[in-house]
XYZ file of C-alpha atoms in Angstrom:
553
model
C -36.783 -15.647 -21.437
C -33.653 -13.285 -21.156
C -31.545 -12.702 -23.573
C -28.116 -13.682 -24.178
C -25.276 -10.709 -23.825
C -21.603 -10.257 -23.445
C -19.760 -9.350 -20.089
C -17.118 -8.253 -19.020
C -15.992 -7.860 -15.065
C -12.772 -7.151 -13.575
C -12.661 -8.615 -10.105
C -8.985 -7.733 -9.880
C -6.304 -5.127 -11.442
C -8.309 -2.463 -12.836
C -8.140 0.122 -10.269
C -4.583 -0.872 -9.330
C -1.561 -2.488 -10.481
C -1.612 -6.232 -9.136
C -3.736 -8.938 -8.295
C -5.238 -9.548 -11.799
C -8.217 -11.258 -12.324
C -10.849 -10.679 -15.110
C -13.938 -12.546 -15.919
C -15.623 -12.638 -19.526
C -19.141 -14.106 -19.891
C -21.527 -15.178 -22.563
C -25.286 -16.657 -22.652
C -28.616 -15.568 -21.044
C -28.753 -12.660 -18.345
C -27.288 -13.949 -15.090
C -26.582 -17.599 -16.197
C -23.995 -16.514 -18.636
C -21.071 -19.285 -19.129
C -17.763 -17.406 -18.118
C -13.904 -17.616 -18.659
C -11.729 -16.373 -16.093
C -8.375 -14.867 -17.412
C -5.470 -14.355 -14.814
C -5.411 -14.995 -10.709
C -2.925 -13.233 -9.314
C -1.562 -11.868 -6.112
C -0.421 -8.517 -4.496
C 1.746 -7.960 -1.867
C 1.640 -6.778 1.596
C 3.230 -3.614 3.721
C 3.650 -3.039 7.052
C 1.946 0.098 6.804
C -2.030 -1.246 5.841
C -1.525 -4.810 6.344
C 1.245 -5.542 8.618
C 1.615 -9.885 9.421
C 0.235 -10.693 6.136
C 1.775 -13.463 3.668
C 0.045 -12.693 0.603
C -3.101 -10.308 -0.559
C -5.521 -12.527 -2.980
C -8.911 -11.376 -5.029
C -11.908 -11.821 -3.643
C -12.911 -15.001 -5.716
C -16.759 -15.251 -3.595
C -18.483 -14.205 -7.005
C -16.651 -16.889 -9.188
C -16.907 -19.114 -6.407
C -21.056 -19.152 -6.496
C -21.069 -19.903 -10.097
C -17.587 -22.127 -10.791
C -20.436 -24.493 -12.562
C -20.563 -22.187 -15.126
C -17.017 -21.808 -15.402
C -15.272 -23.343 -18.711
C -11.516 -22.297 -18.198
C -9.182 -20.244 -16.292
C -6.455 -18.479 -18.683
C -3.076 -17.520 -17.426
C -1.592 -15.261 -19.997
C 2.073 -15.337 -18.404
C 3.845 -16.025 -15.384
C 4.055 -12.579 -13.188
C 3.387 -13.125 -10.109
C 0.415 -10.648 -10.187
C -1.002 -12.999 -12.686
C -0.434 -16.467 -12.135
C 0.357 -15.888 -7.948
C -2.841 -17.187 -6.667
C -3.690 -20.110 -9.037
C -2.435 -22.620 -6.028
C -4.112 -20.497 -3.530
C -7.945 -20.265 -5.562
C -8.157 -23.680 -7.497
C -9.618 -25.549 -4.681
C -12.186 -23.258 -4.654
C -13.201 -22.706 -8.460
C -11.883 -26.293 -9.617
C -11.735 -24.624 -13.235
C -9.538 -26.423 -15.533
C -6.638 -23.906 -16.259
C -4.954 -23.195 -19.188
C -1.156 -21.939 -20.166
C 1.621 -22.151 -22.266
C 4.828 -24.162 -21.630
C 6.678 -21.857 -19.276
C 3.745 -19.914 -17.973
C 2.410 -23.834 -17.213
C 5.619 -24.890 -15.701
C 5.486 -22.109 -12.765
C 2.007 -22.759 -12.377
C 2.367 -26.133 -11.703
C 4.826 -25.971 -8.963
C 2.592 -23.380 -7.380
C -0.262 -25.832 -7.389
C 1.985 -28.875 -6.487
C 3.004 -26.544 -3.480
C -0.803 -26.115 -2.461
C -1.915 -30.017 -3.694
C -3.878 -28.632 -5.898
C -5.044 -31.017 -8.389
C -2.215 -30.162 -11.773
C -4.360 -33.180 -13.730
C -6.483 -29.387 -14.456
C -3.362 -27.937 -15.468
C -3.519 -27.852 -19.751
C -0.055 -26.985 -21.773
C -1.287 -25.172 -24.833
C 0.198 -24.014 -28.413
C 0.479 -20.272 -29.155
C -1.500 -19.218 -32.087
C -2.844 -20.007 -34.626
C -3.894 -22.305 -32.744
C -7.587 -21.932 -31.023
C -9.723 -24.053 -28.653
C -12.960 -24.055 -28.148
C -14.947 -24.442 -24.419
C -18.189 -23.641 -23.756
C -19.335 -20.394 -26.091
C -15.799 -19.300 -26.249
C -12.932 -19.649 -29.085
C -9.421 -18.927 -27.643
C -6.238 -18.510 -28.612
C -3.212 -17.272 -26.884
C -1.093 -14.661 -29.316
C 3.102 -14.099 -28.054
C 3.673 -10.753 -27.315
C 6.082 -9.301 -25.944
C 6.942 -8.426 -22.086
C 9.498 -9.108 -19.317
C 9.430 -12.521 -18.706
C 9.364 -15.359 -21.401
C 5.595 -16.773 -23.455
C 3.423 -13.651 -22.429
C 0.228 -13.969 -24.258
C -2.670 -11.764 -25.143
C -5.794 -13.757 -26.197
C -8.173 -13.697 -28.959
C -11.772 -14.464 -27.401
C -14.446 -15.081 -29.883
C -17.867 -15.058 -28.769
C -21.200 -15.735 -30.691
C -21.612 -12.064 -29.976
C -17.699 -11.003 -31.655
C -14.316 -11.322 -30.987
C -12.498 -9.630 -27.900
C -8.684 -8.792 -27.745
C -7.198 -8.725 -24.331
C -3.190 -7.851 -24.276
C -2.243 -8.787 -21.361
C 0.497 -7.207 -20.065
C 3.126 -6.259 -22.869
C 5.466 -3.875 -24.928
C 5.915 -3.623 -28.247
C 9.742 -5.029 -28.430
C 11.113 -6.289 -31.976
C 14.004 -7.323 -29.579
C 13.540 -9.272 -26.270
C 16.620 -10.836 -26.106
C 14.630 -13.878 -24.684
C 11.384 -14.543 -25.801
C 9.165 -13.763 -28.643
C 9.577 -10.144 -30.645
C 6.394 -8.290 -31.408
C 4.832 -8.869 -34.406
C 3.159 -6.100 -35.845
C 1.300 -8.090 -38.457
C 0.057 -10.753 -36.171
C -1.547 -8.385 -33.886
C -2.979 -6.203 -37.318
C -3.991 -9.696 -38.333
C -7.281 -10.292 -36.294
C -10.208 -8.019 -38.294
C -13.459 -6.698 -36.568
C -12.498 -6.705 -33.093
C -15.052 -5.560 -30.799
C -12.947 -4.498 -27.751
C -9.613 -4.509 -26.728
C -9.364 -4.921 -22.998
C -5.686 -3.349 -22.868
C -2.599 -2.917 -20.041
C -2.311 0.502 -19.267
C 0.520 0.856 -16.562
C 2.881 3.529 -18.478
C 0.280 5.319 -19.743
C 1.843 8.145 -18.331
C 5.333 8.085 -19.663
C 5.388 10.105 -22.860
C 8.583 8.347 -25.042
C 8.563 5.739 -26.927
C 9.322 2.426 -24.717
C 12.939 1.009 -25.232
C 14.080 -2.547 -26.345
C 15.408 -4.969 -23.724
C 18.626 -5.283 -25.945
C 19.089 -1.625 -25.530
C 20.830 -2.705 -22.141
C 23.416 -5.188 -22.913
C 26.112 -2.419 -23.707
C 25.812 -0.521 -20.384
C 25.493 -3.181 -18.520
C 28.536 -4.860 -19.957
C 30.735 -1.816 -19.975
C 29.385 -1.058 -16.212
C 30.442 -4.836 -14.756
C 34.140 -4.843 -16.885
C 34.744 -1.487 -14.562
C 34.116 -2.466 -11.334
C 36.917 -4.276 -8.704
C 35.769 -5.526 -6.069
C 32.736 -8.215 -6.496
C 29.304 -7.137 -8.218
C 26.359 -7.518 -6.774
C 23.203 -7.386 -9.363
C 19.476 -7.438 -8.378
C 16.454 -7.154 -10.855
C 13.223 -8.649 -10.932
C 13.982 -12.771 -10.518
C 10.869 -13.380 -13.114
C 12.988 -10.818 -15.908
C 14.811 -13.660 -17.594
C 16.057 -11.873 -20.186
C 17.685 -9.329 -17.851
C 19.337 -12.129 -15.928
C 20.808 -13.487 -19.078
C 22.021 -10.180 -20.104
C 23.566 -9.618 -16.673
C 25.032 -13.067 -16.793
C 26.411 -12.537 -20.161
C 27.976 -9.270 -18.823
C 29.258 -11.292 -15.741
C 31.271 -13.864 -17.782
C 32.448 -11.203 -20.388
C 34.693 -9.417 -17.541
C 35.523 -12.734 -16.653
C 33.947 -13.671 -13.310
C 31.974 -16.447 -12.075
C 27.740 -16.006 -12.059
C 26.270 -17.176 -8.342
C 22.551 -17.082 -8.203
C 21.056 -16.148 -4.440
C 17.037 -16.578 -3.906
C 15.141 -19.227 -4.471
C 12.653 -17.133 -7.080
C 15.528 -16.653 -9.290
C 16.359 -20.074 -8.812
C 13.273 -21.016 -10.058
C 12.850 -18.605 -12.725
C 16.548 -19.906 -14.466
C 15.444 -23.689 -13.941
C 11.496 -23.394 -15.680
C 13.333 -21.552 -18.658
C 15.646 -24.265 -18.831
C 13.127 -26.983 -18.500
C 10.790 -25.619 -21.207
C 13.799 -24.798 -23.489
C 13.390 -20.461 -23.736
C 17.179 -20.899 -21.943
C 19.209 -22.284 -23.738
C 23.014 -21.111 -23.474
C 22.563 -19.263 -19.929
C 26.326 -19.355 -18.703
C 26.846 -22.417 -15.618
C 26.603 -20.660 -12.282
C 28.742 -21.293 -8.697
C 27.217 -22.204 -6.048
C 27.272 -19.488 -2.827
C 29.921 -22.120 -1.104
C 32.128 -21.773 -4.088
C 31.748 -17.949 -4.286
C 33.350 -17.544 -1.117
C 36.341 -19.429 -1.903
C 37.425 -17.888 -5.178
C 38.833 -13.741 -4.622
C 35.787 -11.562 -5.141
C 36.546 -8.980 -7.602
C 35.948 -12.772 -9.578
C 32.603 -12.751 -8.585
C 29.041 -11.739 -9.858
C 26.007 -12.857 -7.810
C 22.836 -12.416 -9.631
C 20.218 -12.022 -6.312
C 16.455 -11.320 -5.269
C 14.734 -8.318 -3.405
C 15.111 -5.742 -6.038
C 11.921 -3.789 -4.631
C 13.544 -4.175 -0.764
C 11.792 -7.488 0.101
C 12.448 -7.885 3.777
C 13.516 -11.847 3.823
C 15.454 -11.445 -0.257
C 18.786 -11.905 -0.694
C 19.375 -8.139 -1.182
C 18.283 -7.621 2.508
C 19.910 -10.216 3.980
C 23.596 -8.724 2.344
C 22.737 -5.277 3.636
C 22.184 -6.533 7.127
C 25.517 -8.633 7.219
C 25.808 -12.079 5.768
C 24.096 -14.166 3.980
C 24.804 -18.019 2.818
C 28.579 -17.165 4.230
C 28.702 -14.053 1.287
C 29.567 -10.612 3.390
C 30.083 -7.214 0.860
C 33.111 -5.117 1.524
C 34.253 -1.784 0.891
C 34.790 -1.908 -2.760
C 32.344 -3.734 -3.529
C 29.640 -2.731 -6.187
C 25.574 -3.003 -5.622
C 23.429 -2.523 -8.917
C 19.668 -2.258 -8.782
C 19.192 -2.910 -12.594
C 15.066 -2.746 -11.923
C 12.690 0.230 -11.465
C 11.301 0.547 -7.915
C 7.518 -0.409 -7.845
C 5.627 2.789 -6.143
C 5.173 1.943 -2.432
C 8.214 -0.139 -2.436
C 10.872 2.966 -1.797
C 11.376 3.440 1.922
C 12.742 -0.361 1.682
C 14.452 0.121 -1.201
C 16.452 3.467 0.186
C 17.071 1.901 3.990
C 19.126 -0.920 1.362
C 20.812 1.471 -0.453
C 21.917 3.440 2.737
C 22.880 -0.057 4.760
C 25.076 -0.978 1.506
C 26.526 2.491 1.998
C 27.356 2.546 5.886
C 29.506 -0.963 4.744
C 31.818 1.127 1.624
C 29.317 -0.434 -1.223
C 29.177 1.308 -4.159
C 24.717 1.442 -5.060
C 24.034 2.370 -8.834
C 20.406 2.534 -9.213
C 18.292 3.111 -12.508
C 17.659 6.915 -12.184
C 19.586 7.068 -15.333
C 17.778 4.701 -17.581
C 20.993 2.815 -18.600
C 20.483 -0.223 -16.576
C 16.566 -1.126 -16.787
C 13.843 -0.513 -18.803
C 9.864 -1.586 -18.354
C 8.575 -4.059 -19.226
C 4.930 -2.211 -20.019
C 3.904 -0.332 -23.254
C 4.072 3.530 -22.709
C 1.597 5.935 -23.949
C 3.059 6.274 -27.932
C 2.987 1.868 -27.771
C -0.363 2.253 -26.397
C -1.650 4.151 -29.201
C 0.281 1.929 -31.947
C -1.393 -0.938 -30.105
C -4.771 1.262 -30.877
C -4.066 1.318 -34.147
C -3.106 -2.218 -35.205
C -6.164 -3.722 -34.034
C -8.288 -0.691 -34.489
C -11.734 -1.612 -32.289
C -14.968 -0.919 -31.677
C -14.331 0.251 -28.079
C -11.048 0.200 -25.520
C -11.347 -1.327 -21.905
C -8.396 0.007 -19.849
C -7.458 -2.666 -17.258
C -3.791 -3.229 -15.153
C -3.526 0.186 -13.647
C -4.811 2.798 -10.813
C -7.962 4.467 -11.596
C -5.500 7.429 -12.578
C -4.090 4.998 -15.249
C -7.323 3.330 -16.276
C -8.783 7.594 -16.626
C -6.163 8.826 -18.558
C -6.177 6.129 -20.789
C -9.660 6.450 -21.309
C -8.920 10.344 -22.154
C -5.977 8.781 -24.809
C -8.613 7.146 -26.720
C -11.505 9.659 -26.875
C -8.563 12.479 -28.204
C -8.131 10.117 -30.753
C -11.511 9.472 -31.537
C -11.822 6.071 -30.153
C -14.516 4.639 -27.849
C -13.381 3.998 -24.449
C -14.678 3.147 -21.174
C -13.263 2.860 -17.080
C -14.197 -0.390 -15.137
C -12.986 -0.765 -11.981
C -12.712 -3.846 -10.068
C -16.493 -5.259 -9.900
C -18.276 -2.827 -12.636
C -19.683 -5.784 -15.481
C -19.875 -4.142 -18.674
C -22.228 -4.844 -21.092
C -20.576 -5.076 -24.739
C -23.765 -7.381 -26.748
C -24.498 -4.178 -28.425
C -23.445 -1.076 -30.557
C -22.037 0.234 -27.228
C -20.862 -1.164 -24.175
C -23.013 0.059 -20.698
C -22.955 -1.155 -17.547
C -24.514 -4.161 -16.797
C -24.091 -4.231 -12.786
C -21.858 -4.291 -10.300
C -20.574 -6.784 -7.865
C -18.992 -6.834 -4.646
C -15.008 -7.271 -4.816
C -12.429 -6.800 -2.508
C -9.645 -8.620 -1.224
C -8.567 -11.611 0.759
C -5.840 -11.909 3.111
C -3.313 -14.921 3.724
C -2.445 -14.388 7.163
C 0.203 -17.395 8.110
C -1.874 -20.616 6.895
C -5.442 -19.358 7.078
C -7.246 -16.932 4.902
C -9.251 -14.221 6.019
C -11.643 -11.559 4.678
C -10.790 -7.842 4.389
C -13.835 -7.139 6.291
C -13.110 -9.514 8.738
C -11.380 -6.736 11.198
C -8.342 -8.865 11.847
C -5.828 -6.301 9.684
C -8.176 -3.904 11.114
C -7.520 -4.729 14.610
C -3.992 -5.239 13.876
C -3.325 -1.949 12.489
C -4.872 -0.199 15.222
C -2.672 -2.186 17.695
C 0.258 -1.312 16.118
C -0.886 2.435 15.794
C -2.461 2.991 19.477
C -1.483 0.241 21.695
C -3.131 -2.208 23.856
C -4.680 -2.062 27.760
C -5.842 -5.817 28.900
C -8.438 -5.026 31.625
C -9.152 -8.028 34.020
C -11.940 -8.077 36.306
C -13.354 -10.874 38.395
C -16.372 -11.391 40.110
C -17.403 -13.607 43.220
C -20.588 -15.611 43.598
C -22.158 -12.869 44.943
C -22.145 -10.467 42.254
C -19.277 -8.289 43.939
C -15.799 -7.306 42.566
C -12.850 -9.524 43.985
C -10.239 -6.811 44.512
C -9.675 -4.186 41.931
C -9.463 -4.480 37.973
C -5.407 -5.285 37.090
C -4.403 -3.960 33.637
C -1.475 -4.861 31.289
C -0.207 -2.687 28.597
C 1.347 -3.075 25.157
C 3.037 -1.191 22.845
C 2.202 2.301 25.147
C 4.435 4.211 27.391
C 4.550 2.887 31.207
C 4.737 6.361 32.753
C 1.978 9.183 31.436
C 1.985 12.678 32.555
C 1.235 12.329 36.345
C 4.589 10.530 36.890
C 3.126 7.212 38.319
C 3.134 4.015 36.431
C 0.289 4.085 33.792
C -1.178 0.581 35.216
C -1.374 2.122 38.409
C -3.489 4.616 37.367
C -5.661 2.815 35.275
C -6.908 0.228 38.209
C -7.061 2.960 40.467
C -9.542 4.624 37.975
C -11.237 1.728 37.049
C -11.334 0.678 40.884
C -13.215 3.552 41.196
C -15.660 3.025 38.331
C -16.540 -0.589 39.445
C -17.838 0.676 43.033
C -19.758 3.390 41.442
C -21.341 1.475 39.290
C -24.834 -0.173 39.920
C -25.835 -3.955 40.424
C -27.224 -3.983 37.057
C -24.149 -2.512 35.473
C -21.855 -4.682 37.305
C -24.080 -7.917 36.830
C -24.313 -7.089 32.827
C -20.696 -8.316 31.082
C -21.868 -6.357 28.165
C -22.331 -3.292 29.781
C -19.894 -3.569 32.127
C -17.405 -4.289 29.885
C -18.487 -0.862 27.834
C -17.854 1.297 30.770
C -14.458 -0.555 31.651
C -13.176 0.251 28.143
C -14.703 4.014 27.820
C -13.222 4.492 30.897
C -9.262 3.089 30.002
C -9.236 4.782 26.895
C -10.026 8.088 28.735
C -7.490 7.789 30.954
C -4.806 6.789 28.586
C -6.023 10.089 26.647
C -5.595 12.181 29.516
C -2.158 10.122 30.483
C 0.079 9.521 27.499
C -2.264 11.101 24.679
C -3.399 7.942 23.060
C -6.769 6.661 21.731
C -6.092 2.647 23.043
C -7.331 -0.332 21.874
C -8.628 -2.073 24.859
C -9.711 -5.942 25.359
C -11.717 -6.677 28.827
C -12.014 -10.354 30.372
C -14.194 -10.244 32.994
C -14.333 -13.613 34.778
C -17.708 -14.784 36.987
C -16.504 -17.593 39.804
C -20.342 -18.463 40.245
C-alpha cells in the first residue's frame, strides 16, 4: 500500500506573472485528496496570440481527478486570480471558496458563464478555519491592491503550509486591511511558505498606498483644463484616493469602463466603500465646463477597447480631450504592455494633452512586496523551506538565491513540477503536463491545437489559396487559379504574383504523373512546395499555403 505524502503543484503562475493556479494534495501516492487555490487568467497580444479573448490554465490534470477535489480557494479578486473561475467551474464542479468582496466578483463572473454560484461559499477571515477533506483552512487579511486579499493557513496531517498570496506589507492601505505583523508571526512550525515573489528585484523598501494622497492631491488642484486619471480599475484604494483628490479641487468624479464600474459597486455592496464621493454620469460630464471635471477611466496598461484608448482615438461616450487638458497614468506599466501604452501617450500628445506617467514614483506604487518585505515576510513566519511562486523563472531563481544567502531552504517549481514536502526536505515528486488554453471568440482551444499557430504564421507570411479541379477522367480542368492574402500582388518579375503562380503550377500539374495527379495527398504536397518556392523567389516570403483540390467524378 503507498504511503500518504504532501504535494504541492503549480499548474499556473510560477514561471510567469499571471494565470495563477496552484494545487496542494494530501493522502496515498497518486490518489491524494487536493485543494486548488486560485484560477486565474492572462491576457493576450497581438504579437503570440493575435484574435484571442482570454489565455486560461490548462485545467486537463484537475479535470481527471475533480473527484478528489475538496475546494477551490480564491485568495482575492485580481483578475489573474479569480479570472477564470466562470470559465473552469463547469469543468472541475469544485465548490469554491472566498471572502465577501473576493465572492462578490466571483459570482458575477460565474452568473456571466451560468455557472452554478449555489458552489459559491462566503467565508470569515481568520481565526476562523474550516475543515474539508484532510485539509484545515483559513484565510489570513493581508495586505495588497485591491480590498480582502488573503493568504491561507493549510494544515495537513503532515503540517501546516503558509501560502501569501499576493501582498505587501502596508500598515496603511487606505482601503482594506493593514498588515499585521503579529498575526502573520502568530502561526508556529510552519513547514513551507509558498510566497509571491514579483518585486523580488526591486531593492527599497515597498511604500504605503497613503504615501500617494499628497501628490496626487497637489497634482489635480494644479491642473486647468479637465483631468483625466487611469489606474488599475481593481486598485480601489487608488480610485478613492484619486476621487478624494478630484472633489478636493472641486470638480465632479465621472467613472468610464465598465471594470471600474464594477470594481466601485462590489466595494459598495460588501461595505469596504463606504464614503466614496457620488460620481456624474458621462452625459452630465459633457454639460458642465471641463476644467470641472475628473473622469476616473480604464486601460491603464493600453487595453485596445478601454476607455483610455477610445479618448486617444477621438471620442468616447460624447467626452473628446482638448488642448489643455491633463492625462495621468497613476499605474506602473505591466512588462509587455508598453508599445500600447506609448502609441496612448503620443495620440494624447498629437491632440495638446498634457501625459504624466509614474517614472517618478509620486503617483503609483505596487502593490507586491519587494525584496527587503520579502525577507521580513521570511522572518515572521520563519519555515522549514520557501516555495517561490507568482513570478518569471528569473523571479522564482533569484528568490530562491534570497533565501539560501540567508540560510533558508528554498526551492524553484515551475508550472507542473509536484513537490514532495512529507519529509525533512521537499524533492520532486513528478511532473505533469501544463500549458495553456485559449478562448478564441466563444470556443476554447488547446495551445497545441495549431490554431494560434496557424494564425501567427498568417499574419507573419501570408496566404496563397491554390484551387485545382479534376474531371472524371483523372485530368486537370484548366490550370490551378490562386488567391493571395496579406502578400504583395507584384514580385520581382513585374507581373502579377497570381499570374505567376498558375503559370508555375500549370506547369507542375502536366509534369506530373497519373499517380501524382490521382493522389490528393501527394498532389497537394507538390502544389504547396511548389507556391511557396515561387513566392520565395518572387516577393521573398516563406507562405502559408491551403490547396482544395476538387474531383467532379
Amino acid at each position: 500500500m503507498s504511503s500518504e505524502r504532501l504535494i504541492y503543484l503549480p499548474l499556473g503562475g510560477a514561471g510567469e506573472v499571471g494565470m495563477n493556479c496552484y494545487v496542494y494534495g494530501y493522502g496515498p501516492e497518486h490518489k491524494e485528496r487536493l485543494i486548488v487555490v486560485d484560477l486565474g487568467v492572462t491576457f493576450p497580444d497581438m504579437d503570440s496570440t493575435p484574435g484571442v479573448d482570454l489565455i486560461l490554465p490548462d485545467v486537463s490534470w484537475l479535470v481527471e481527478r475533480r473527484d478528489r477535489i475538496d475546494g477551490v480557494f480564491i485568495t482575492h479578486a485580481h483578475e489573474d486570480h479569480v479570472g477564470a473561475v466562470g470559465h473552469l467551474w463547469e469543468r472541475l464542479k469544485a465548490p469554491i471558496y472566498a471572502r465577501a468582496f473576493t465572492a462578490n466578483i466571483a459570482r458575477r463572473k460565474m452568473e456571466e458563464h451560468g455557472a452554478d454560484t449555489d458552489a459559491l461559499h462566503t467565508v470569515s477571515p481568520w481565526p476562523e478555519t474550516f475543515e474539508t477533506g484532510p485539509f484545515k483552512v483559513g484565510f489570513v487579511p493581508i495586505s495588497h491592491s485591491i480590498p480582502e486579499s488573503s493568504g491561507l493557513v493549510i494544515d495537513t496531517p503532515a503540517g501546516r503550509i503558509v501560502h501569501t498570496g499576493d501582498f505587501k506589507i502596508d500598515t496603511n492601505p487606505v482601503v482594506g486591511e493593514a498588515f499585521d505583523r503579529e498575526l502573520w508571526s502568530s502561526f508556529g512550525t510552519v513547514k513551507a511558505l509558498v510566497c509571491d515573489s514579483t518585486n523580488v528585484f526591486s531593492r527599497h523598501a515597498g511604500r504605503s498606498e497613503s504615501t500617494l494622497k499628497p501628490a496626487i492631491t497637489e497634482l489635480i488642484a494644479e491642473q486647468e483644463g479637465m483631468v483625466v486619471a487611469t489606474t488599475f480599475a481593481s486598485n480601489i484604494a487608488r480610485l478613492q484616493t484619486l476621487a478624494d483628490a478630484g472633489i478636493a479641487a472641486g470638480r465632479s468624479v465621472c467613472l468610464l469602463g465598465r471594470a471600474m464600474g464594477k470594481m466601485v459597486q462590489a466595494g459598495t455592496e460588501t461595505g469596504i466603500l463606504t464614503d466614496f464621493p457620488s460620481t456624474i454620469s458621462a452625459e452630465e460630464a459633457t454639460q458642465i465646463p471641463r476644467q470641472n471635471v475628473m473622469l476616473l477611466v480604464t486601460g491603464s496598461q493600453g487595453e485596445r477597447r478601454a476607455a483610455s484608448a477610445q479618448l486617444a482615438n477621438g471620442k468616447y461616450r460624447g467626452i473628446t480631450m482638448k488642448a489643455g487638458d491633463t492625462f495621468l497614468f497613476s499605474s506602473k506599466t505591466i512588462p509587455g504592455n508598453e508599445r500600447g501604452v506609448i502609441k496612448i501617450m503620443n495620440q494624447f500628445s498629437e491632440l495638446g494633452v498634457d501625459v504624466i506617467d509614474d517614472y517618478s514614483g509620486a503617483y503609483h506604487v505596487s502593490g507586491h512586496a519587494n525584496r527587503p518585505d520579502l525577507e521580513e515576510m521570511h522572518q515572521l513566519v520563519n519555515p522549514q523551506v520557501v516555495i517561490p511562486m507568482h513570478g518569471e523563472h528569473r523571479h522564482l531563481r533569484e528568490h530562491t538565491k534570497l533565501c539560501t544567502a540567508k540560510g533558508m531552504s528554498a526551492v524553484v517549481a515551475v508550472n507542473g513540477t509536484m513537490i514532495d514536502l512529507t519529509g525533512n526536505a521537499p524533492k520532486v515528486g513528478g511532473y505533469v503536463e501544463t500549458g495553456r488554453t485559449y478562448l478564441d471568440g466563444s470556443v476554447r482551444v488547446g495551445m497545441l491545437d495549431g490554431i494560434v499557430r496557424d494564425r501567427v504564421k498568417m499574419a507573419l507570411n501570408g496566404h496563397v489559396i491554390v484551387t485545382v479541379i479534376i474531371d472524371e477522367d483523372g485530368e486537370p480542368l484548366g490550370e490551378p487559379w490562386c488567391e493571395v492574402k496579406g502578400i504583395a500582388e507584384v514580385g520581382t518579375s513585374n507581373a502579377p504574383l497570381v499570374d505567376v503562380l498558375e503559370q508555375e503550377l500549370g506547369q507542375l500539374i502536366m509534369r506530373a504523373g497519373d499517380r501524382t495527379v490521382a493522389d490528393d495527398d501527394k498532389l497537394e504536397e507538390q502544389l504547396k512546395r511548389q507556391a511557396r518556392r515561387t513566392c520565395q523567389q518572387e516577393i521573398g516570403k516563406k507562405v502559408e499555403v491551403t490547396c482544395v483540390i476538387s474531383r467532379l467524378s
